[in-house]
Amino acid sequence: MNGLVCALLGVVEAAGPGTAAGRARDLTVSWLRWNYAGDILEDASLPRLLSRAADAGYRTLLVQGYGHILTEHAGPAGGKSVSAFDALAAWAAGKDMILAGTPDRCLLVDLTRWQAAGRPDPAALSPMPFGAALSPHLLDLGADMGGAGPFLAFLADMGAKGERGVFVLNYENYADVEDPSPDFPRPLARLYCVAAGLKPNRILETHDFTANSRILFFDYSQHALDFRRRLDEGWDGRDYPAYLRREFARGGDTHFYLWPGVTPGQMDWVEMERLWQGELSRWGGADRFADHWQRYRTIGRDYLRCNILEPAALLDRIEDRPGSAIWWSNAFCTIYSALHHGLSGKRRLYEEWIETLARRAPSLLLYGADHANMSVNGMNAAEYHAAYHRAGGDPLAARHLYRRSLRF
């Protein structure tokens, strides 16, 4: 939705660490950040929120109370998954309303119509109900987390699955790595990256690599590292869906990140083939990819089990070598990180991470997302560290420290 700003309705002083309101607030923001990278307003007064948003020039306002969740239905880049924002935009199109939703919990406000009506008190307006069409995308845990039991059980389950998870395709696209910074010293000497999908290979290709280049895969999932090692050693770079059929047939307790409605045992292979053809188109065709894959298999590869939220083992391996890059995706803003850490905890861990990178490897080119899912790219570790601290690390504030913005 163009001209959109999001906001929290609540008393922030009552949402301190260790409180139910604080946990509710943290979860609302964490889930909002999957698809929204702008500023988040916050106020205890709904009229003030509407006035602040309208005065700032926004046309649409989405207001959530603490504990209200925009649920995410994620899938591979180029897939058919629909975000909550896409669903809201489709629902609101053509509707004649000022307010829609549930007072105090989730409201969508057409600020243009509100101003045309003379900025009435929102308490005097009757919101249009969202209806059943949006119910798959909206979840209310309650400001006191009274309805959070099933959601917290889901988080615990997904956290456990993450530790044995495998991304066979990337949920984020490649836009950030297609056009490296012009001052990056090619060819790539070292690449440090999470063991997820085929984006590591795209980084190698677009940054140039030689037989002397080396790649270190790190992941908190041993299953992801094992999958990647088997892929590197046993695949010829052609017909990825056929390779995945063999992998899925292995059984075991690996959790494969796919898309809503499918599992390894109930796979939509037509859609998988379509996604694979989309991947090949990014490379210029099957032959171009297969040629890359054969060259890639000649370089040195290492596999390190390491949770980036506890990164000592990885940091010990990172060298301050010209022509090096790192990609950590959005490891600081995942279901796993939200399960184990609130907003302040994720921020602290992230700031320790970038400070250590800037000190140990200042020329290291960065790709990923910060603790609030803001894109990070186009800068080396020293440049980014300085720019981040100039901008500030507030989880509710937008940061534009990138050349390309991605949806993670």
Short mmCIF file of C-alpha atoms in Angstrom, two decimals:
data_model
loop_
_atom_site.label_atom_id
_atom_site.label_comp_id
_atom_site.label_asym_id
_atom_site.label_seq_id
_atom_site.Cartn_x
_atom_site.Cartn_y
_atom_site.Cartn_z
CA MET A 1 0.00 0.00 0.00
CA ASN A 2 1.52 3.31 -1.11
CA GLY A 3 1.73 6.02 1.52
CA LEU A 4 1.41 3.55 4.39
CA VAL A 5 2.72 3.99 7.90
CA CYS A 6 2.30 1.49 10.73
CA ALA A 7 1.74 2.32 14.38
CA LEU A 8 1.47 0.80 17.83
CA LEU A 9 -1.36 1.80 20.16
CA GLY A 10 -0.31 1.36 23.78
CA VAL A 11 1.47 2.73 26.82
CA VAL A 12 5.12 1.94 26.26
CA GLU A 13 6.00 2.63 29.91
CA ALA A 14 3.78 -0.31 30.89
CA ALA A 15 5.50 -2.64 28.42
CA GLY A 16 8.83 -3.06 30.15
CA PRO A 17 11.13 -6.09 30.10
CA GLY A 18 9.63 -9.16 31.74
CA THR A 19 6.04 -7.93 31.48
CA ALA A 20 3.27 -9.55 29.46
CA ALA A 21 2.69 -6.24 27.69
CA GLY A 22 6.38 -6.03 26.85
CA ARG A 23 6.38 -9.50 25.33
CA ALA A 24 3.18 -8.68 23.43
CA ARG A 25 4.74 -5.49 22.06
CA ASP A 26 7.93 -7.30 21.03
CA LEU A 27 6.01 -9.95 19.10
CA THR A 28 3.80 -7.40 17.35
CA VAL A 29 6.84 -5.48 16.10
CA SER A 30 8.81 -8.60 15.18
CA TRP A 31 6.00 -9.93 12.98
CA LEU A 32 5.30 -6.49 11.50
CA ARG A 33 8.91 -6.31 10.38
CA TRP A 34 8.61 -9.31 8.03
CA ASN A 35 7.06 -7.05 5.40
CA TYR A 36 7.35 -3.49 6.64
CA ALA A 37 10.61 -1.53 6.78
CA GLY A 38 9.29 1.97 7.45
CA ASP A 39 9.01 3.96 10.66
CA ILE A 40 6.61 2.64 13.30
CA LEU A 41 4.75 5.33 15.23
CA GLU A 42 3.74 4.70 18.84
CA ASP A 43 1.27 6.47 21.10
CA ALA A 44 -1.28 5.76 23.81
CA SER A 45 -3.84 7.95 21.98
CA LEU A 46 -5.52 6.90 18.74
CA PRO A 47 -6.48 10.49 17.77
CA ARG A 48 -2.86 11.58 18.19
CA LEU A 49 -1.67 8.69 16.02
CA LEU A 50 -4.03 9.70 13.21
CA SER A 51 -2.94 13.34 13.46
CA ARG A 52 0.76 12.47 13.52
CA ALA A 53 0.44 10.22 10.49
CA ALA A 54 -1.64 12.70 8.51
CA ASP A 55 0.63 15.64 9.40
CA ALA A 56 3.62 13.60 8.14
CA GLY A 57 1.95 13.19 4.76
CA TYR A 58 0.94 9.53 4.94
CA ARG A 59 -2.23 8.39 3.18
CA THR A 60 -2.91 5.12 5.03
CA LEU A 61 -2.36 4.12 8.65
CA LEU A 62 -2.31 0.61 10.11
CA VAL A 63 -2.68 0.66 13.90
CA GLN A 64 -2.08 -2.41 16.09
CA GLY A 65 -2.44 -2.88 19.80
CA TYR A 66 0.27 -4.76 21.66
CA GLY A 67 -0.14 -8.48 21.02
CA HIS A 68 -1.83 -8.16 17.64
CA ILE A 69 -0.01 -10.12 14.93
CA LEU A 70 0.08 -9.88 11.15
CA THR A 71 0.70 -13.51 10.35
CA GLU A 72 3.20 -14.36 7.64
CA HIS A 73 2.74 -16.94 4.88
CA ALA A 74 6.26 -17.06 3.51
CA GLY A 75 7.69 -18.97 0.59
CA PRO A 76 10.51 -18.90 -1.96
CA ALA A 77 11.19 -15.72 -3.92
CA GLY A 78 9.01 -15.76 -7.00
CA GLY A 79 6.46 -18.02 -5.32
CA LYS A 80 2.76 -17.53 -4.75
CA SER A 81 2.77 -16.62 -1.06
CA VAL A 82 0.64 -13.59 -0.15
CA SER A 83 1.74 -11.24 2.63
CA ALA A 84 -0.68 -9.71 5.10
CA PHE A 85 -0.06 -6.31 3.51
CA ASP A 86 -0.93 -7.64 0.05
CA ALA A 87 -4.12 -9.16 1.49
CA LEU A 88 -5.03 -5.89 3.25
CA ALA A 89 -4.44 -3.88 0.08
CA ALA A 90 -6.59 -6.24 -1.99
CA TRP A 91 -9.36 -6.15 0.62
CA ALA A 92 -9.34 -2.34 0.94
CA ALA A 93 -9.30 -1.64 -2.81
CA GLY A 94 -12.46 0.20 -3.84
CA LYS A 95 -13.99 0.27 -0.36
CA ASP A 96 -15.58 3.52 0.81
CA MET A 97 -14.51 3.71 4.44
CA ILE A 98 -12.48 5.78 6.86
CA LEU A 99 -11.84 3.08 9.46
CA ALA A 100 -11.85 -0.69 9.22
CA GLY A 101 -11.05 -3.39 11.72
CA THR A 102 -11.39 -3.74 15.49
CA PRO A 103 -10.99 -0.74 17.83
CA ASP A 104 -7.93 -0.87 20.10
CA ARG A 105 -6.62 -4.03 18.40
CA CYS A 106 -6.20 -3.51 14.65
CA LEU A 107 -7.45 -0.61 12.53
CA LEU A 108 -6.82 0.36 8.94
CA VAL A 109 -7.33 4.10 8.42
CA ASP A 110 -7.80 5.94 5.14
CA LEU A 111 -6.17 9.20 6.18
CA THR A 112 -7.21 11.03 3.00
CA ARG A 113 -10.89 10.36 3.71
CA TRP A 114 -10.41 11.11 7.42
CA GLN A 115 -8.98 14.54 6.62
CA ALA A 116 -11.68 15.23 4.01
CA ALA A 117 -14.27 14.51 6.72
CA GLY A 118 -12.72 17.17 8.96
CA ARG A 119 -10.53 14.89 11.09
CA PRO A 120 -13.34 13.52 13.27
CA ASP A 121 -12.66 11.79 16.59
CA PRO A 122 -12.15 8.12 15.63
CA ALA A 123 -14.26 7.12 18.65
CA ALA A 124 -17.25 8.64 16.87
CA LEU A 125 -16.75 6.47 13.79
CA SER A 126 -17.97 2.91 13.21
CA PRO A 127 -15.19 0.79 11.70
CA MET A 128 -16.03 -1.48 8.80
CA PRO A 129 -15.41 -5.12 9.90
CA PHE A 130 -12.51 -6.85 8.18
CA GLY A 131 -14.49 -10.04 7.64
CA ALA A 132 -13.45 -13.61 6.97
CA ALA A 133 -11.24 -12.84 3.98
CA LEU A 134 -8.53 -11.39 6.21
CA SER A 135 -8.79 -13.84 9.10
CA PRO A 136 -5.88 -16.03 7.87
CA HIS A 137 -3.61 -12.98 8.12
CA LEU A 138 -4.66 -11.55 11.50
CA LEU A 139 -4.10 -13.00 14.97
CA ASP A 140 -4.78 -11.42 18.35
CA LEU A 141 -2.78 -12.73 21.29
CA GLY A 142 -4.23 -10.10 23.62
CA ALA A 143 -2.36 -7.19 25.19
CA ASP A 144 -1.89 -9.39 28.29
CA MET A 145 -0.90 -12.41 26.14
CA GLY A 146 -4.05 -14.16 27.41
CA GLY A 147 -4.68 -15.77 24.02
CA ALA A 148 -1.06 -16.51 23.21
CA GLY A 149 -0.88 -20.19 24.21
CA PRO A 150 -1.27 -21.75 20.75
CA PHE A 151 0.98 -19.13 19.15
CA LEU A 152 3.74 -19.64 21.70
CA ALA A 153 3.48 -23.40 21.14
CA PHE A 154 3.85 -22.72 17.40
CA LEU A 155 6.96 -20.61 18.09
CA ALA A 156 8.50 -23.35 20.20
CA ASP A 157 7.78 -25.93 17.48
CA MET A 158 9.24 -23.74 14.73
CA GLY A 159 12.27 -22.94 16.88
CA ALA A 160 12.97 -26.66 17.26
CA LYS A 161 12.43 -27.23 13.54
CA GLY A 162 14.82 -24.40 12.74
CA GLU A 163 17.66 -26.27 14.39
CA ARG A 164 17.14 -29.06 11.84
CA GLY A 165 15.89 -26.87 9.02
CA VAL A 166 16.95 -26.65 5.37
CA PHE A 167 16.12 -23.93 2.84
CA VAL A 168 16.22 -25.60 -0.56
CA LEU A 169 15.42 -22.28 -2.24
CA ASN A 170 15.87 -18.74 -0.97
CA TYR A 171 12.93 -16.78 0.39
CA GLU A 172 14.77 -13.52 -0.36
CA ASN A 173 15.68 -12.49 -3.89
CA TYR A 174 19.11 -11.71 -5.34
CA ALA A 175 18.68 -7.99 -6.06
CA ASP A 176 21.23 -6.95 -3.44
CA VAL A 177 24.04 -9.11 -4.85
CA GLU A 178 23.49 -8.69 -8.60
CA ASP A 179 25.44 -5.44 -8.86
CA PRO A 180 28.29 -5.34 -6.32
CA SER A 181 29.79 -2.07 -5.13
CA PRO A 182 32.14 -0.77 -7.86
CA ASP A 183 35.01 -0.45 -5.41
CA PHE A 184 34.82 -4.11 -4.33
CA PRO A 185 38.21 -5.69 -5.17
CA ARG A 186 37.47 -8.65 -7.43
CA PRO A 187 37.80 -11.59 -7.63
CA LEU A 188 36.15 -12.81 -4.46
CA ALA A 189 38.77 -14.19 -2.09
CA ARG A 190 36.57 -15.42 0.76
CA LEU A 191 32.81 -15.79 1.12
CA TYR A 192 31.21 -16.52 4.49
CA CYS A 193 27.52 -17.41 4.20
CA VAL A 194 24.59 -19.22 5.69
CA ALA A 195 23.89 -22.64 4.15
CA ALA A 196 20.61 -21.62 2.53
CA GLY A 197 19.43 -22.09 -1.04
CA LEU A 198 21.53 -21.13 -4.03
CA LYS A 199 22.18 -17.48 -3.19
CA PRO A 200 25.76 -18.28 -2.12
CA ASN A 201 26.43 -19.36 -5.69
CA ARG A 202 24.88 -16.21 -7.09
CA ILE A 203 27.19 -14.13 -4.87
CA LEU A 204 30.19 -16.06 -6.19
CA GLU A 205 29.09 -15.54 -9.78
CA THR A 206 28.33 -11.82 -9.59
CA HIS A 207 31.45 -10.99 -7.55
CA ASP A 208 33.70 -13.19 -9.72
CA PHE A 209 35.58 -16.14 -8.31
CA THR A 210 38.58 -18.25 -9.22
CA ALA A 211 40.00 -21.60 -8.21
CA ASN A 212 41.73 -19.75 -5.36
CA SER A 213 38.47 -18.45 -3.90
CA ARG A 214 37.13 -20.18 -0.80
CA ILE A 215 33.69 -20.40 0.80
CA LEU A 216 32.73 -21.07 4.41
CA PHE A 217 29.16 -22.17 5.05
CA PHE A 218 27.91 -21.58 8.59
CA ASP A 219 24.56 -22.49 10.07
CA TYR A 220 22.97 -23.40 13.38
CA SER A 221 21.29 -26.32 11.62
CA GLN A 222 23.56 -29.31 11.12
CA HIS A 223 20.93 -30.60 8.70
CA ALA A 224 21.46 -27.51 6.53
CA LEU A 225 25.22 -28.05 6.48
CA ASP A 226 24.85 -31.76 5.71
CA PHE A 227 22.38 -31.02 2.91
CA ARG A 228 24.75 -28.46 1.41
CA ARG A 229 27.71 -30.83 1.60
CA ARG A 230 25.76 -33.57 -0.18
CA LEU A 231 24.61 -31.06 -2.79
CA ASP A 232 28.16 -29.86 -3.38
CA GLU A 233 29.56 -33.36 -3.68
CA GLY A 234 26.74 -35.24 -5.40
CA TRP A 235 24.84 -32.92 -7.74
CA ASP A 236 25.84 -32.08 -11.31
CA GLY A 237 24.08 -28.71 -11.47
CA ARG A 238 21.16 -29.87 -13.61
CA ASP A 239 17.51 -30.70 -12.81
CA TYR A 240 17.37 -29.53 -9.21
CA PRO A 241 13.81 -30.84 -8.71
CA ALA A 242 15.01 -34.38 -9.54
CA TYR A 243 17.80 -34.01 -6.99
CA LEU A 244 15.28 -32.80 -4.38
CA ARG A 245 13.08 -35.82 -5.02
CA ARG A 246 15.99 -38.02 -3.97
CA GLU A 247 16.72 -35.85 -0.94
CA PHE A 248 13.11 -35.86 0.21
CA ALA A 249 13.01 -39.65 -0.16
CA ARG A 250 15.82 -39.98 2.39
CA GLY A 251 13.29 -39.47 5.19
CA GLY A 252 14.49 -38.50 8.64
CA ASP A 253 13.49 -35.51 10.73
CA THR A 254 14.86 -32.69 8.55
CA HIS A 255 12.47 -29.74 8.32
CA PHE A 256 12.43 -28.41 4.76
CA TYR A 257 11.34 -24.79 4.38
CA LEU A 258 9.05 -24.88 1.35
CA TRP A 259 5.79 -22.91 1.05
CA PRO A 260 2.30 -23.10 2.61
CA GLY A 261 0.35 -26.24 1.85
CA VAL A 262 3.19 -28.54 0.83
CA THR A 263 5.56 -30.97 2.52
CA PRO A 264 8.24 -33.28 1.13
CA GLY A 265 5.63 -36.04 1.14
CA GLN A 266 2.93 -33.89 -0.46
CA MET A 267 4.85 -31.80 -2.93
CA ASP A 268 3.55 -29.66 -5.77
CA TRP A 269 6.22 -30.63 -8.26
CA VAL A 270 4.71 -28.47 -10.99
CA GLU A 271 5.28 -25.42 -8.80
CA MET A 272 8.76 -26.62 -7.85
CA GLU A 273 9.63 -26.94 -11.53
CA ARG A 274 8.29 -23.45 -12.16
CA LEU A 275 10.45 -22.06 -9.33
CA TRP A 276 13.49 -23.91 -10.70
CA GLN A 277 12.92 -22.46 -14.17
CA GLY A 278 12.68 -19.04 -12.53
CA GLU A 279 16.03 -19.69 -10.86
CA LEU A 280 17.61 -20.68 -14.17
CA SER A 281 16.27 -17.54 -15.84
CA ARG A 282 18.21 -15.43 -13.33
CA TRP A 283 21.37 -17.16 -14.54
CA GLY A 284 20.66 -16.94 -18.24
CA GLY A 285 19.62 -20.56 -18.70
CA ALA A 286 20.41 -24.12 -17.66
CA ASP A 287 23.78 -24.30 -19.41
CA ARG A 288 25.03 -21.12 -17.78
CA PHE A 289 24.09 -22.42 -14.35
CA ALA A 290 25.59 -25.87 -14.96
CA ASP A 291 28.85 -24.27 -16.14
CA HIS A 292 28.96 -22.18 -12.97
CA TRP A 293 28.31 -25.25 -10.85
CA GLN A 294 31.19 -27.19 -12.33
CA ARG A 295 33.57 -24.27 -11.73
CA TYR A 296 32.20 -23.84 -8.22
CA ARG A 297 32.94 -27.44 -7.32
CA THR A 298 36.67 -26.80 -7.82
CA ILE A 299 36.99 -24.22 -5.03
CA GLY A 300 37.70 -24.89 -1.38
CA ARG A 301 34.66 -25.29 0.85
CA ASP A 302 34.27 -25.47 4.61
CA TYR A 303 31.20 -26.16 6.75
CA LEU A 304 30.88 -24.77 10.28
CA ARG A 305 28.07 -25.33 12.72
CA CYS A 306 27.56 -22.01 14.47
CA ASN A 307 24.59 -20.03 15.72
CA ILE A 308 25.18 -16.45 14.59
CA LEU A 309 23.49 -15.25 17.79
CA GLU A 310 26.48 -16.85 19.54
CA PRO A 311 29.07 -16.16 16.83
CA ALA A 312 32.45 -16.75 18.49
CA ALA A 313 33.32 -19.83 16.40
CA LEU A 314 32.51 -18.00 13.18
CA LEU A 315 34.29 -14.81 14.14
CA ASP A 316 37.43 -16.85 14.81
CA ARG A 317 37.38 -17.92 11.14
CA ILE A 318 36.78 -14.52 9.53
CA GLU A 319 39.88 -12.91 8.04
CA ASP A 320 40.53 -9.28 7.18
CA ARG A 321 41.37 -10.18 3.60
CA PRO A 322 40.69 -7.89 0.59
CA GLY A 323 37.93 -9.17 -1.66
CA SER A 324 35.92 -10.90 1.06
CA ALA A 325 32.19 -10.84 1.71
CA ILE A 326 29.66 -12.23 4.18
CA TRP A 327 25.95 -13.00 3.81
CA TRP A 328 23.91 -13.81 6.93
CA SER A 329 20.42 -13.30 5.44
CA ASN A 330 18.01 -12.17 8.19
CA ALA A 331 19.39 -14.40 10.94
CA PHE A 332 18.89 -11.66 13.55
CA CYS A 333 15.19 -11.28 12.76
CA THR A 334 13.68 -14.77 12.50
CA ILE A 335 11.14 -16.85 14.35
CA TYR A 336 14.07 -18.41 16.20
CA SER A 337 15.45 -15.04 17.34
CA ALA A 338 11.97 -13.82 18.33
CA LEU A 339 11.42 -16.99 20.35
CA HIS A 340 14.58 -16.51 22.37
CA HIS A 341 15.00 -12.73 22.48
CA GLY A 342 12.91 -9.58 22.71
CA LEU A 343 13.55 -6.44 20.67
CA SER A 344 16.23 -5.12 23.02
CA GLY A 345 17.99 -8.50 23.15
CA LYS A 346 18.11 -8.82 19.37
CA ARG A 347 19.42 -5.28 19.10
CA ARG A 348 22.17 -5.93 21.65
CA LEU A 349 23.31 -9.11 19.90
CA TYR A 350 23.29 -7.42 16.51
CA GLU A 351 25.27 -4.42 17.69
CA GLU A 352 27.88 -6.69 19.25
CA TRP A 353 28.08 -8.55 15.92
CA ILE A 354 28.65 -5.50 13.73
CA GLU A 355 31.09 -3.97 16.20
CA THR A 356 33.21 -7.12 16.18
CA LEU A 357 33.10 -7.38 12.37
CA ALA A 358 34.17 -3.75 12.02
CA ARG A 359 37.08 -4.32 14.37
CA ARG A 360 38.27 -7.67 12.98
CA ALA A 361 37.55 -7.30 9.27
CA PRO A 362 36.81 -3.65 8.41
CA SER A 363 36.94 -4.23 4.63
CA LEU A 364 34.50 -7.17 4.70
CA LEU A 365 31.54 -6.54 2.33
CA LEU A 366 28.22 -7.07 4.13
CA TYR A 367 24.97 -8.65 2.95
CA GLY A 368 22.02 -9.40 5.21
CA ALA A 369 19.47 -7.71 7.44
CA ASP A 370 19.69 -6.06 10.83
CA HIS A 371 17.81 -6.90 14.04
CA ALA A 372 14.68 -5.18 12.67
CA ASN A 373 14.87 -6.87 9.25
CA MET A 374 16.24 -3.75 7.51
CA SER A 375 18.37 -4.57 4.49
CA VAL A 376 22.15 -4.32 4.86
CA ASN A 377 24.26 -4.17 1.69
CA GLY A 378 26.59 -1.99 -0.33
CA MET A 379 28.97 -1.19 2.55
CA ASN A 380 31.94 -2.81 4.19
CA ALA A 381 31.97 -3.58 7.90
CA ALA A 382 33.70 -0.37 8.98
CA GLU A 383 31.48 1.88 6.84
CA TYR A 384 28.31 0.16 7.96
CA HIS A 385 29.22 0.20 11.66
CA ALA A 386 29.72 3.97 11.54
CA ALA A 387 26.56 4.57 9.48
CA TYR A 388 24.44 2.37 11.75
CA HIS A 389 25.45 4.26 14.86
CA ARG A 390 24.82 7.59 13.16
CA ALA A 391 21.32 6.42 12.26
CA GLY A 392 20.65 4.78 15.64
CA GLY A 393 19.40 1.28 16.29
CA ASP A 394 15.81 1.93 17.40
CA PRO A 395 13.72 -1.12 16.31
CA LEU A 396 10.81 1.21 15.47
CA ALA A 397 12.87 3.46 13.19
CA ALA A 398 13.58 2.94 9.50
CA ARG A 399 17.23 2.72 8.42
CA HIS A 400 18.28 3.10 4.79
CA LEU A 401 21.75 1.61 4.95
CA TYR A 402 21.68 -0.28 1.68
CA ARG A 403 21.87 0.00 -2.09
CA ARG A 404 18.95 -2.40 -2.59
CA SER A 405 16.03 -3.03 -0.24
CA LEU A 406 14.87 -6.64 0.06
CA ARG A 407 11.90 -8.47 1.54
CA PHE A 408 13.26 -11.23 3.77
#
